[in-house]
Amino acid sequence: MQIVSMKNMLHAAKKRQYAVGQFNVNSLEFAQAFLLAAKEESSPVILGITEAAVRHIGSFALVASIVRELIKAYEVTVPVALHLDHSSSFEACVKAIQAGFSSVMIDGSDLPLEKNIVLTQKVAAVAHALGVSVEAELGRITGEEDGIVVDESLGTFAAAKDCERFVLETQIDCLAPAIGSVHGLYKGEPRLQFDLLADIVRFTQAPCALHGGTGIPTHDIQKAIGLGITKINVNTENQMVYTAALRCALVGAANAHEVQKYTRQAVDAVRASVKQKMREFGSSQQA
Ligand SMILES: [Zn+2]
């Protein structure tokens, strides 16, 4: 299976009422965990990578070739999308597309609506000409992820009518509307705006993404999927599972220098956790 665009994946999910997980590649080991989980669950999967993670690993081309080679080595046959997460610029999206990414998110959510539309249209024109899918954000999702911080005071919900215009004028394949979810950890209970989500889905008819999936209770996840969420991003939780497993493995370890042994345990923990998410999102056995 080649790396595929997110578009068909999300349309199939919308039709059959499940969501595809976007799991973020923070290092090589995360890509291993996600691809193995997807293979074992027969689930489509979206590998998300922020620009900060690309810098950490090395380059767009290196990330794309690692994912391509892992797909081959593990004999993965389920659909895999390689997706640039929260890109800040047209230039970064083009670099990702040139390297072989099959999907990009252009995040112009800090811009006024008109400017967000213009920037997103520019990315969509290039991406769509090359069969690459595009996600964009409206309203501002707060919290912190990979060094991008949006303070609570700057958070705004997406307005349903603006979403309708945004999707119509940009022709994006996936809309990430701010409906109350948060990047990172929640302070107290998450409070998703389900009525707003229902209006947005009704007005746009577009596949919608829920960012900040860590810490959202299963009943809220399922309610969101029922209302039209077809993509759910989970990153913080996987990082917590990874570091907790490493810490646990190293307690009292006689040979703490055995890096492969301990990272393997962390990969296995993330792999198990992601498999559970795929079942929760309903994407298991859907590939
Ligand atoms: Zn996000």
Coordinates of N, CA and C and ligand atoms in Angstrom, one line a residue, residues 85-86 145 183 211 233, ligand 1:
D85 N 1.0 18.4 10.1 CA 0.0 18.9 11.1 C 0.3 20.4 11.4
H86 N -0.7 21.2 11.5 CA -0.6 22.6 11.9 C 0.5 23.4 11.2
E145 N 1.0 22.5 21.8 CA 1.4 21.3 21.2 C 2.7 21.6 20.4
H183 N -5.5 21.5 22.9 CA -4.3 20.7 22.8 C -3.6 20.5 24.1
H211 N -9.4 18.1 17.2 CA -8.1 18.1 17.7 C -8.1 18.0 19.2
N233 N -7.5 13.7 16.5 CA -6.1 13.8 16.7 C -5.7 13.4 18.1
Ligands
ZN1 ZN -4.2 20.2 16.5

